[in-house]
Coordinates of C-alpha atoms in Angstrom, one line a residue:
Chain A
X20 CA 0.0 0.0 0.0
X21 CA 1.4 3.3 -1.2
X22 CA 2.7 5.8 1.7
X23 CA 0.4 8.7 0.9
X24 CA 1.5 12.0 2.9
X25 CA -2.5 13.2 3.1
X26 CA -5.1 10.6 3.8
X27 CA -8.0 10.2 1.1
X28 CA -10.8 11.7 3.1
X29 CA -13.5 11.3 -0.3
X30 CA -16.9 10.4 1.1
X31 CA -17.8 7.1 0.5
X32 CA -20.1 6.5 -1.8
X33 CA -23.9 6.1 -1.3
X34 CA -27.2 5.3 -3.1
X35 CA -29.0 8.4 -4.0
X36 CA -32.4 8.8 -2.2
X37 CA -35.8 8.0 -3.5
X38 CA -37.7 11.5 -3.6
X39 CA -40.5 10.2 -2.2
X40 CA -39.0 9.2 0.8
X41 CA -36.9 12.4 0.9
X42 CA -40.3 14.6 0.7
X43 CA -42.9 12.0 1.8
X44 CA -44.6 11.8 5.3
X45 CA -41.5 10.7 7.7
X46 CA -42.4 7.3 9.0
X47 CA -42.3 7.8 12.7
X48 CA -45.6 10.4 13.1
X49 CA -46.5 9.9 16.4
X50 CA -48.6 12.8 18.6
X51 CA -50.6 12.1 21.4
X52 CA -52.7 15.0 23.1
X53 CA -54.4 15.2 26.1
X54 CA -57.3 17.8 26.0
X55 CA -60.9 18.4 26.8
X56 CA -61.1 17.7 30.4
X57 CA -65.0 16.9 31.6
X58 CA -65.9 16.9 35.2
X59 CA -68.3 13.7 35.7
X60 CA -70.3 12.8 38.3
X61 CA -72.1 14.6 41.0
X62 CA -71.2 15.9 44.4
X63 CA -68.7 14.2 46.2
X64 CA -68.4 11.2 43.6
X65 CA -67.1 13.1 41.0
X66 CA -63.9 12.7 39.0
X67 CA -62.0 14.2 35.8
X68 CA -61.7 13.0 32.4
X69 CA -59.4 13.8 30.0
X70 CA -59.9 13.0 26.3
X71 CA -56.3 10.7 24.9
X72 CA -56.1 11.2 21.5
X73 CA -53.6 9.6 18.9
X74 CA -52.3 9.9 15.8
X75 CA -49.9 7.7 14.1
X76 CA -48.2 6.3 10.8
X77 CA -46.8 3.5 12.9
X78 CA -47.4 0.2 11.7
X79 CA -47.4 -1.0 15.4
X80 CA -50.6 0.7 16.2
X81 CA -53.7 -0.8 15.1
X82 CA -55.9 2.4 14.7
X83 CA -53.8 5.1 12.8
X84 CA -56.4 7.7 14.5
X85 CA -58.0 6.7 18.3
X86 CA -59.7 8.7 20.7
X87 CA -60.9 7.8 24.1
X88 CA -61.3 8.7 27.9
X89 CA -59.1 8.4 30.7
X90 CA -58.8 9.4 34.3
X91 CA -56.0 10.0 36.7
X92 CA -55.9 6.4 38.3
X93 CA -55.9 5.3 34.8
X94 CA -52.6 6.9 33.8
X95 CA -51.3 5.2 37.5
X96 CA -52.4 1.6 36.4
X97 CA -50.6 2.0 32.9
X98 CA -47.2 3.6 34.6
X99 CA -47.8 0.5 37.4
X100 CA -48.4 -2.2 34.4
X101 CA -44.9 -0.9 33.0
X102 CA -43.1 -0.8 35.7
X103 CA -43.9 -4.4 36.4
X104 CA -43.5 -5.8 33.1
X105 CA -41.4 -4.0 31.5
X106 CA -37.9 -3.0 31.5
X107 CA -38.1 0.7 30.8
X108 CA -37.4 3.4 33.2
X109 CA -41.2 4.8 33.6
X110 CA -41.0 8.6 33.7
X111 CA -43.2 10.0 36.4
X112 CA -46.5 11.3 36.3
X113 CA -47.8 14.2 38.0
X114 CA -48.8 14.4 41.3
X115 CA -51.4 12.8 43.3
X116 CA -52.8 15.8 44.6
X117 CA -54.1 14.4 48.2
X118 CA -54.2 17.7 49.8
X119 CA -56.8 18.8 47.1
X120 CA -59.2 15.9 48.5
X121 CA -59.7 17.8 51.9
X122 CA -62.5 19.5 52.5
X123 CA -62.5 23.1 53.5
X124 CA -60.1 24.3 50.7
X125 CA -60.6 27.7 49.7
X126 CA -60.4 26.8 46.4
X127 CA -62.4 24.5 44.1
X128 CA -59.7 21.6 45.2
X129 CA -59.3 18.6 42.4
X130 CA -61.6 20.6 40.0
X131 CA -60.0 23.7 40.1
X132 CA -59.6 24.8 36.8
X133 CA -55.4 26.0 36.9
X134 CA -54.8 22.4 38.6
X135 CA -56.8 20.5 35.6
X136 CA -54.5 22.3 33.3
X137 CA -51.6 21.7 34.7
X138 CA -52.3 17.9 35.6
X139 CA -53.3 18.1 31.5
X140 CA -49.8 18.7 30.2
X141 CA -48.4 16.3 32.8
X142 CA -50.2 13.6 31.8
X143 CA -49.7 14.7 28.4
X144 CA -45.8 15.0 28.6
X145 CA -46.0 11.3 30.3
X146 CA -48.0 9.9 27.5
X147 CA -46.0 11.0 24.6
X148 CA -42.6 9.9 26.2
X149 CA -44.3 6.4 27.1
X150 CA -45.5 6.0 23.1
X151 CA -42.2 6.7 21.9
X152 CA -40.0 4.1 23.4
X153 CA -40.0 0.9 21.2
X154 CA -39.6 -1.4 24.4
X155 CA -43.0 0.2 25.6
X156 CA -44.6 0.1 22.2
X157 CA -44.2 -4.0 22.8
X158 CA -46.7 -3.8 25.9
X159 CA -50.3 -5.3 25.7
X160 CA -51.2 -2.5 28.3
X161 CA -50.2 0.3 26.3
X162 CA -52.1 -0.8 23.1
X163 CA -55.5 -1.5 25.7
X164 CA -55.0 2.7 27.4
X165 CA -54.3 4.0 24.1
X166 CA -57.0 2.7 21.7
X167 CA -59.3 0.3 23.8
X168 CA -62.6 1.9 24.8
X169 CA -62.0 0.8 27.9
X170 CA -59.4 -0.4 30.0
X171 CA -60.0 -4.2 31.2
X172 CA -58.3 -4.4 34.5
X173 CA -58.6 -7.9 34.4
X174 CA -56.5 -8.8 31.0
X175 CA -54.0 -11.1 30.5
X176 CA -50.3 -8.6 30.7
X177 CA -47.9 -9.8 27.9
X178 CA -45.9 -8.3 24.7
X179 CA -47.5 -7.7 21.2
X180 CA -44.8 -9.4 19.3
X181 CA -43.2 -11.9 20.4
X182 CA -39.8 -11.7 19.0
X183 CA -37.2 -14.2 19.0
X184 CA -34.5 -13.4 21.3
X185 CA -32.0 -10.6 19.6
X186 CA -28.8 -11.1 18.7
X187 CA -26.4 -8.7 20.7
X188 CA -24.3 -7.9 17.4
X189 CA -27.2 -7.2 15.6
X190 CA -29.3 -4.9 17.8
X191 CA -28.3 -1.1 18.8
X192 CA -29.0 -1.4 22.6
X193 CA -31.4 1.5 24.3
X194 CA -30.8 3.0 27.3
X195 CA -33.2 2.5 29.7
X196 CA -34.8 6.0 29.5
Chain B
X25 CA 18.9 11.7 48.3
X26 CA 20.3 11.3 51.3
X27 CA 19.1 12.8 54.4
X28 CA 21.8 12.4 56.9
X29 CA 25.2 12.9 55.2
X30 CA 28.1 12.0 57.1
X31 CA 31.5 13.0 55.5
X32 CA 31.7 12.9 51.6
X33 CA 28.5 13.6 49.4
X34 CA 28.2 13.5 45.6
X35 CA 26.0 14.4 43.2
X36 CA 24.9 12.3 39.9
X37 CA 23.3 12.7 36.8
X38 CA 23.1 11.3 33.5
X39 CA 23.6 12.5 30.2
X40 CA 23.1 10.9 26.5
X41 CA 25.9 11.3 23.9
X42 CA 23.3 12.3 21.3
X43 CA 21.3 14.5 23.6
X44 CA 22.0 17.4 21.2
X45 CA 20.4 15.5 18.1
X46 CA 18.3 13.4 19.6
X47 CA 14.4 13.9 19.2
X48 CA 12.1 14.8 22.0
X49 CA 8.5 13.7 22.6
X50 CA 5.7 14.9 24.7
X51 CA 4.1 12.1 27.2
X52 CA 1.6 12.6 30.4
X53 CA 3.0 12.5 33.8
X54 CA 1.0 10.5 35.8
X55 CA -0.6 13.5 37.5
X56 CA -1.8 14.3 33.9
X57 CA 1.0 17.1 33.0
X58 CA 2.8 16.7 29.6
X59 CA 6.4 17.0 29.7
X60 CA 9.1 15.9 27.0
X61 CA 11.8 13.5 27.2
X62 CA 14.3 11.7 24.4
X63 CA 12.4 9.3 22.1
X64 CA 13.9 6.2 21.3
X65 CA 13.1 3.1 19.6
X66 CA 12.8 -0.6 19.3
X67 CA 16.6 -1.6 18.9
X68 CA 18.1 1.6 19.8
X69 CA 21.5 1.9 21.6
X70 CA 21.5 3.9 24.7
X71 CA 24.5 5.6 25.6
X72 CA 25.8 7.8 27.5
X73 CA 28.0 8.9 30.7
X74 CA 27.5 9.3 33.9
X75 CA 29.2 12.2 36.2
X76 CA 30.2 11.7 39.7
X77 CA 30.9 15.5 41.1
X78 CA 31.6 15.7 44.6
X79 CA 30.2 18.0 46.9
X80 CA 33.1 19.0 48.6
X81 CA 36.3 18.6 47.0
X82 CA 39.6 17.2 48.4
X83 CA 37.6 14.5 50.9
X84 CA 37.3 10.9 49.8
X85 CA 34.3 9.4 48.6
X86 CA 33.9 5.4 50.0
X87 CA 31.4 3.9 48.1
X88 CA 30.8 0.0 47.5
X89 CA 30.5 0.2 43.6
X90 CA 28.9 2.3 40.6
X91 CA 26.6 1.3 38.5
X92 CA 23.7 2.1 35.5
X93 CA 21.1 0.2 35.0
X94 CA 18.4 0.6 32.0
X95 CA 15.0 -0.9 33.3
X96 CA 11.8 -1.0 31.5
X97 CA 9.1 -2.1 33.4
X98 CA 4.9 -1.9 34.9
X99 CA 3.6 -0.5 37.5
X100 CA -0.1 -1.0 38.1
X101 CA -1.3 1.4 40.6
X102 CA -3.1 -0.5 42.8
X103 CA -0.1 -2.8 43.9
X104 CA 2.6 -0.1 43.7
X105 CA 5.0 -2.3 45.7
X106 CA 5.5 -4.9 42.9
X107 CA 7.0 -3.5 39.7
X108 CA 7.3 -5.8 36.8
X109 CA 10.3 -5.5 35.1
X110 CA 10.4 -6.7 31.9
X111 CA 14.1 -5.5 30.9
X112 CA 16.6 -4.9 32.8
X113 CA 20.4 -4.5 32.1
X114 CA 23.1 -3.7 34.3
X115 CA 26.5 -1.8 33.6
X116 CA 29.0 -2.0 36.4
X117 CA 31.3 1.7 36.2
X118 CA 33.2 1.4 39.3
X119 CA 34.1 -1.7 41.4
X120 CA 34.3 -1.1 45.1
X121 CA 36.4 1.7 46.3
X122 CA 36.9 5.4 46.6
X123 CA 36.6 8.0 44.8
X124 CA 38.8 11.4 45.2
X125 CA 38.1 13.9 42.9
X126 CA 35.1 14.2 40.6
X127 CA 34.6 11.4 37.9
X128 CA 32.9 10.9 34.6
X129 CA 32.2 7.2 33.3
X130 CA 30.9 6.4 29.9
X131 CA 28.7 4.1 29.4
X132 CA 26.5 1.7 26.7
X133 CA 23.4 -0.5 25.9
X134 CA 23.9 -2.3 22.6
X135 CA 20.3 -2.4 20.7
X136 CA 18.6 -2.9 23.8
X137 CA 15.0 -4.2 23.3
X138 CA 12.3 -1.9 24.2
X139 CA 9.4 -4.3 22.7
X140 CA 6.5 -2.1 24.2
X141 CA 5.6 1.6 23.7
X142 CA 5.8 4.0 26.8
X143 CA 2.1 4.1 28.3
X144 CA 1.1 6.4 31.3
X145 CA -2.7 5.5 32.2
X146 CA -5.2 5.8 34.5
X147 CA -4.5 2.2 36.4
X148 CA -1.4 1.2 35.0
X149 CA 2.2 3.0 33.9
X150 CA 4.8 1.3 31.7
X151 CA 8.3 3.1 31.7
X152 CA 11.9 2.8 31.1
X153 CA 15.1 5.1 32.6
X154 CA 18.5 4.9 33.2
X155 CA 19.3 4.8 36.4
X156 CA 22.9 5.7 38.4
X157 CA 23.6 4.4 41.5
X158 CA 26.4 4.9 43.7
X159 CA 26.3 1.9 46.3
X160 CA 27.1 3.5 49.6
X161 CA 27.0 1.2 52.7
X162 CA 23.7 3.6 54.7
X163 CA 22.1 4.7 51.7
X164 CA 22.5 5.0 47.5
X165 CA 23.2 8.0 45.9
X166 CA 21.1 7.5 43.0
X167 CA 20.0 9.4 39.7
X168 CA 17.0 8.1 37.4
X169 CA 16.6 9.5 34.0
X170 CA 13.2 8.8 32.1
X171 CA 12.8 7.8 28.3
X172 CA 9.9 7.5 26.4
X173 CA 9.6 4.7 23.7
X174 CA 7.4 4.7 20.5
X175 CA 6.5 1.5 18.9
X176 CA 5.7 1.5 15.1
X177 CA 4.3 0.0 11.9
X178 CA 4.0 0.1 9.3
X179 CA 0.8 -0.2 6.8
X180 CA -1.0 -3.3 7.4
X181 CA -1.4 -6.0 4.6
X182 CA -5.2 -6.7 5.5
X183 CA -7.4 -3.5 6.4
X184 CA -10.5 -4.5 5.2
X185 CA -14.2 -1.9 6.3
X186 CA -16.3 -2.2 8.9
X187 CA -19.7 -2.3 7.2
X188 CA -22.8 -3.8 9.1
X189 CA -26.7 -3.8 9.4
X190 CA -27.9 -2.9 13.1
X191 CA -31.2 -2.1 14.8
X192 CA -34.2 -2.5 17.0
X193 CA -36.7 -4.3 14.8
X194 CA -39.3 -2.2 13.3
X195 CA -38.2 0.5 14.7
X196 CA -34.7 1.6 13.4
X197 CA -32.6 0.2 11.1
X198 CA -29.4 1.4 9.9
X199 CA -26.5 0.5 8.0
X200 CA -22.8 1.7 9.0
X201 CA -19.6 1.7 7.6
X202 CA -16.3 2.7 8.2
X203 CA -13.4 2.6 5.6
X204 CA -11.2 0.5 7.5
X205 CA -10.8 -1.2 11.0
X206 CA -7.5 -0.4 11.5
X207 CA -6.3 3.5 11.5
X208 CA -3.0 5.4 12.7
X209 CA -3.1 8.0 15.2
X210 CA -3.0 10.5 12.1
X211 CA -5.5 9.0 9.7
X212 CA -9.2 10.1 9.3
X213 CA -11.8 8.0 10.0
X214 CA -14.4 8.1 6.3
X215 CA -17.5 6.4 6.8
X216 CA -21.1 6.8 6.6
X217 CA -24.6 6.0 8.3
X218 CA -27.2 4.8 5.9
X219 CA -30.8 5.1 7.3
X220 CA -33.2 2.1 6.2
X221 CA -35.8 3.0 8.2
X222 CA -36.8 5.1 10.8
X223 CA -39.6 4.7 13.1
X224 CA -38.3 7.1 16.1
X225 CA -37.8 10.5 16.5
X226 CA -34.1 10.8 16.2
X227 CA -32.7 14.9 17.1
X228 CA -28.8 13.9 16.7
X229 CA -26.1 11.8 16.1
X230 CA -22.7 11.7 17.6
X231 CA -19.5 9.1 17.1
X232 CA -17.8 8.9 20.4
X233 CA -14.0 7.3 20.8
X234 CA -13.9 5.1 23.8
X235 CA -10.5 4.2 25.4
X236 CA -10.8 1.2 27.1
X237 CA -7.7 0.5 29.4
X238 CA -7.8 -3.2 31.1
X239 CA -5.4 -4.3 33.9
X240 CA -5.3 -7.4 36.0
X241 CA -6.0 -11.0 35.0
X242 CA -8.8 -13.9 36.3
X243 CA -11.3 -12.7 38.1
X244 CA -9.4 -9.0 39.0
X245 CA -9.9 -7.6 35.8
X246 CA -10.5 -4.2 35.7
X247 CA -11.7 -2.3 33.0
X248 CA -11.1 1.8 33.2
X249 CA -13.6 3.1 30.0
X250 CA -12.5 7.1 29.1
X251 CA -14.6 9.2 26.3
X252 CA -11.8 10.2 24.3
X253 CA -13.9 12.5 22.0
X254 CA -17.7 13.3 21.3
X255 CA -18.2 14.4 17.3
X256 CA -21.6 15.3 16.1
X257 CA -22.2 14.2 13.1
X258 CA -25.8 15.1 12.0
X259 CA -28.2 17.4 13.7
X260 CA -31.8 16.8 13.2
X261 CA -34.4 14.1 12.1
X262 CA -32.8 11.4 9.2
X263 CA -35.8 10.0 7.0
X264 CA -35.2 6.2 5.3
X265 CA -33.2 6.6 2.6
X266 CA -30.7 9.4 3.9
X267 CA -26.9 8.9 4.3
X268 CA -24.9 10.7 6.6
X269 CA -20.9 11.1 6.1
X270 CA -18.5 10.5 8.8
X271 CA -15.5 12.5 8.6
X272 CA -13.1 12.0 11.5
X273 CA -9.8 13.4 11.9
X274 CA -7.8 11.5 14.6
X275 CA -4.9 13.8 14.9
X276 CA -6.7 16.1 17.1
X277 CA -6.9 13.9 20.1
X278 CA -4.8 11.9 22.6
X279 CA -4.1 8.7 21.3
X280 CA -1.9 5.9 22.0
X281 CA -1.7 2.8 19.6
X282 CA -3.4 -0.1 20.2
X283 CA -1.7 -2.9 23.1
X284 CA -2.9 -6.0 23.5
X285 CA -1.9 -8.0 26.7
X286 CA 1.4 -6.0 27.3
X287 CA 3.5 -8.7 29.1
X288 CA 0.0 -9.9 30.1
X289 CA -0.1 -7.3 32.4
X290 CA -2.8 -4.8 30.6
X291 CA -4.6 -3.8 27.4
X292 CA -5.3 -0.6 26.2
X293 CA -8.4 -0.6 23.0
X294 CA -10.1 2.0 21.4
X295 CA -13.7 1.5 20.1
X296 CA -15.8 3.9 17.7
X297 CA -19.2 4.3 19.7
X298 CA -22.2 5.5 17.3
X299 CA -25.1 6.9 19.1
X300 CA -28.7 7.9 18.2
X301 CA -30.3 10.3 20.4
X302 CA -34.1 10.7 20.0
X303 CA -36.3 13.4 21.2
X304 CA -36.8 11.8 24.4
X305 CA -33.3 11.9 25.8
X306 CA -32.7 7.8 24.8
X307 CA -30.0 6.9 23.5
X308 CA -29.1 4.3 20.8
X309 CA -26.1 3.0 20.6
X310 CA -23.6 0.0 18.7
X311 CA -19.4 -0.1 19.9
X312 CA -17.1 -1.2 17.8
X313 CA -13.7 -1.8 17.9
X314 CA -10.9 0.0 15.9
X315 CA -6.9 -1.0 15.6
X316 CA -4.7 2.1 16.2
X317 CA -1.4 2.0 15.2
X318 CA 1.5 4.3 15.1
X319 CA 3.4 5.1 11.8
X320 CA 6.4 6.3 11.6
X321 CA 8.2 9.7 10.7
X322 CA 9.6 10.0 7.4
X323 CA 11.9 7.2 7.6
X324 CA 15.5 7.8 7.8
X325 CA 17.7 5.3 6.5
X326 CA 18.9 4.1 9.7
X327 CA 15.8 4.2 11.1
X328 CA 14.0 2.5 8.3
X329 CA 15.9 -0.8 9.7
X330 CA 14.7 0.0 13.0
X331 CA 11.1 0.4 11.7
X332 CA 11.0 -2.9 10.1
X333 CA 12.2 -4.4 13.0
X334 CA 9.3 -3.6 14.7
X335 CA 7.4 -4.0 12.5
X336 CA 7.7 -7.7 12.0
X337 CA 7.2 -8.3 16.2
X338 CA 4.0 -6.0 15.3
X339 CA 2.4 -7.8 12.4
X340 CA 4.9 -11.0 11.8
X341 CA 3.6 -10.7 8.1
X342 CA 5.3 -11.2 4.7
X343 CA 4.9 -7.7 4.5
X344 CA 7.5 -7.0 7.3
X345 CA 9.6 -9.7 5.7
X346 CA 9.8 -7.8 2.8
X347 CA 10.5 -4.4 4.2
X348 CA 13.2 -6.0 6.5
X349 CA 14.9 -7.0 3.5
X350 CA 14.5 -4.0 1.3
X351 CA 15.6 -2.3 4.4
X352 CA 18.7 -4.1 4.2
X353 CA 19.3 -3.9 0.9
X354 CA 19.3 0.2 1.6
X355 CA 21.4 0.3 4.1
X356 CA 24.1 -1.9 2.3
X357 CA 23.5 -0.3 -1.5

């Protein structure tokens, strides 16, 4: 091999991209929002709703457009589901709010209308990170909150896919964030 | 260094005989300083003398020999009792006796072999000197003098890319490639990232170099991992299809050459760490290993025998045979 004094630093050569994929819809659309909060119920029986709606390109997902209704302990049994079964770090959700439950506050406690907001982009914040990790995306539970009508506490936890086990060379590894 | 001198003292120190002409390189102190000493090579002689001057003239020096010794050897920093010495000649000056005036001595290694490159790390240091003793019956008067020793090669027969197919499945897949798996500690790293298909929300990409410095054996092995350098090398969200250059330039950080089981004492590796950073703050990522090696000025013709020398303990290919002989032939014709 020839000594050269300056090192060939040429890019190596690639394909040239397909236009369409260059200027098509990218293939990892993804947007959850969390909006339209409804207080129902009456007197001291009555909870928040919040309306979780998805939109997706991601083969993954069965419904490329889903909408349905969740509440607070709903978002606690999908972060508890996850933490059990799988292996990602669950971020947290916002908090419980106990205080608010007393009587006597001088405020409208769990209904007031800045707390609803700001529990709203919580939970919002937690379900967006959640959709977009591929080890979540695996999890029966996350499939049942996000597009299910309703949320059967009694199902059967398990993966989507079930994938033969990787090969270390093969697969990039994720951190567990 | 002598704290209770009693009569006669004498001071020491050694000097090269090419000390005027011969080349200096930089190398870390083990509290991370950079200092220069003389650079020598697989093969090299060493010599020198060694002065004697005594502190106060007219009174006699008793001593019970002088001597120099050239050592090379590890110290692992964890067991700094034990040094390994892996060579170690001796060159008596001065039998038994006195000494009374000041004295010069001249002295010489003959190619001495200095199979393994100087390496000052974070567990482990490997180091030769001259050292000067005068053997005094309480305590030596001795003098150490530090070298630093480069190891090269040259151009390896067999440098064949990296290229591989990674990913999570249906989620990302990517193809990578580097334009060889073994580079010297002045060569650019070309290479690309081919997107196949991508599922996530990717915001960057960085290549990371990862020193990876082992010591101990069995079940003590430690391994020390160091981020050498962190390159970004695209900004933003890749669609399938997209191919991303890698443009490297090694020069520009602190590298040593690869070593593999010095005297089975310790490794030092380097591996190329790609990672995919999404929107989330998650980071993919796939290691793989690179060969560094260190190539040689330009080649003198005394030191092109020198070169191929080492060569040959380095790669022990017909390569090496060849350059050993044309080597010859150069230094004859």
């Amino acid at each position: 091999m020839t000594d050269s004094a300056v090192a060939d630093t040429r890019r190596l050569n690639s394909k040239p991209q397909d236009l369409t994929d260059a200027y098509g819809p990218p293939s990892n659309f993804l947007e959850i929002d969390v909006h339209e909060p409804q207080i129902v119920g009456v007197g001291r029986n009555r909870y928040t709703t919040y309306g979780v709606r998805m939109r997706t390109n991601l083969p993954i997902f069965k419904l490329k457009d889903s909408c349905v209704r969740r509440r607070y302990s709903d978002f606690e049994w999908l972060k508890n589901e996850l933490e059990r079964d799988s292996k990602i770090v669950v971020p947290p959700l916002p908090g419980k709010a106990l205080k608010r439950q007393l009587p006597f506050r001088g405020d409208e406690g769990l209904f007031d209308e800045n707390f609803i907001e700001q529990r709203r982009v919580g939970l919002e914040q937690f379900i967006n990170r959640i959709a977009g990790h591929p080890l979540a995306q695996n999890e029966r539970c996350l499939h049942m909150f996000l597009q299910d009508e309703s949320i059967d506490r009694n199902y059967i936890p398990g993966k989507t896919i079930q994938a033969a086990a990787p090969e270390p060379s093969t697969y990039i590894s994720t951190s567990r964030h | 260094m002598s704290f209770f001198s009693f009569g006669q003292s004498a001071e020491i120190d050694v000097v090269l005989n090419d000390a005027e002409t011969r080349k200096k390189a930089e190398h870390k102190t083990e509290d991370g300083k950079k200092d220069k000493y003389f650079l020598f090579y697989d093969g090299e002689t060493v010599s020198g003398k060694v002065n004697v001057t005594l502190k106060n003239p007219g009174k006699r020096l008793e001593h019970q020999g002088i001597k120099i010794e050239f050592v090379g050897q590890i110290e692992l920093y964890y067991d700094k009792g034990n040094h390994h010495e892996f060579v170690s000649l001796v060159k008596d000056l001065a039998r038994p006796g006195e000494m009374t005036q000041s004295q010069t001595f001249d002295f010489e290694f003959t190619h001495v072999e200095k199979p393994y490159e100087s390496y000052t790390g974070q567990n482990v240091k490997l180091r030769y000197f001259l050292r000067a003793t005068v053997i005094r019956r309480l305590n030596d008067i001795t003098k150490e003098l530090d070298i630093v020793v480069h190891t090269l090669s040259t151009y390896p027969e067999l440098n064949s890319s990296i290229k591989m197919e990674v990913g999570i499945e249906d989620c990302l897949h990517i193809e990578f490639e580097y334009n060889k798996s073994k580079y010297h500690l002045k060569d650019v790293i070309v290479g690309k990232i081919y997107f196949l298909l991508v599922r996530i929300k990717i915001k960057h990409m960085e290549i990371d170099i990862i020193k990876r410095e082992t010591t101990g054996t069995g079940p003590s092995v430690y391994h020390e991992n160091d981020t050498i350098a962190k390159y970004e090398i695209m900004d933003g969200a890749p669609v399938r299809g997209e191919s991303i250059p890698i443009r490297l330039f090694l020069a520009g950080y602190d590298l040593t050459p690869t070593m593999r089981d010095i005297n089975k004492k310790f490794s030092v590796r380097y591996y190329l760490n790609l990672v995919l950073i999404d929107e989330e703050e998650r980071r993919y990522f796939k290691q793989q290993e690179i060969t560094l090696w260190r190539k040689g000025d330009v080649v003198r013709k005394s030191m092109s025998h020198q070169a191929a020398i080492a060569s040959q303990r380095f790669e022990g290919s017909a390569a090496s045979e060849s350059a050993l002989e044309k080597a010859a032939k150069e230094e004859s014709g």
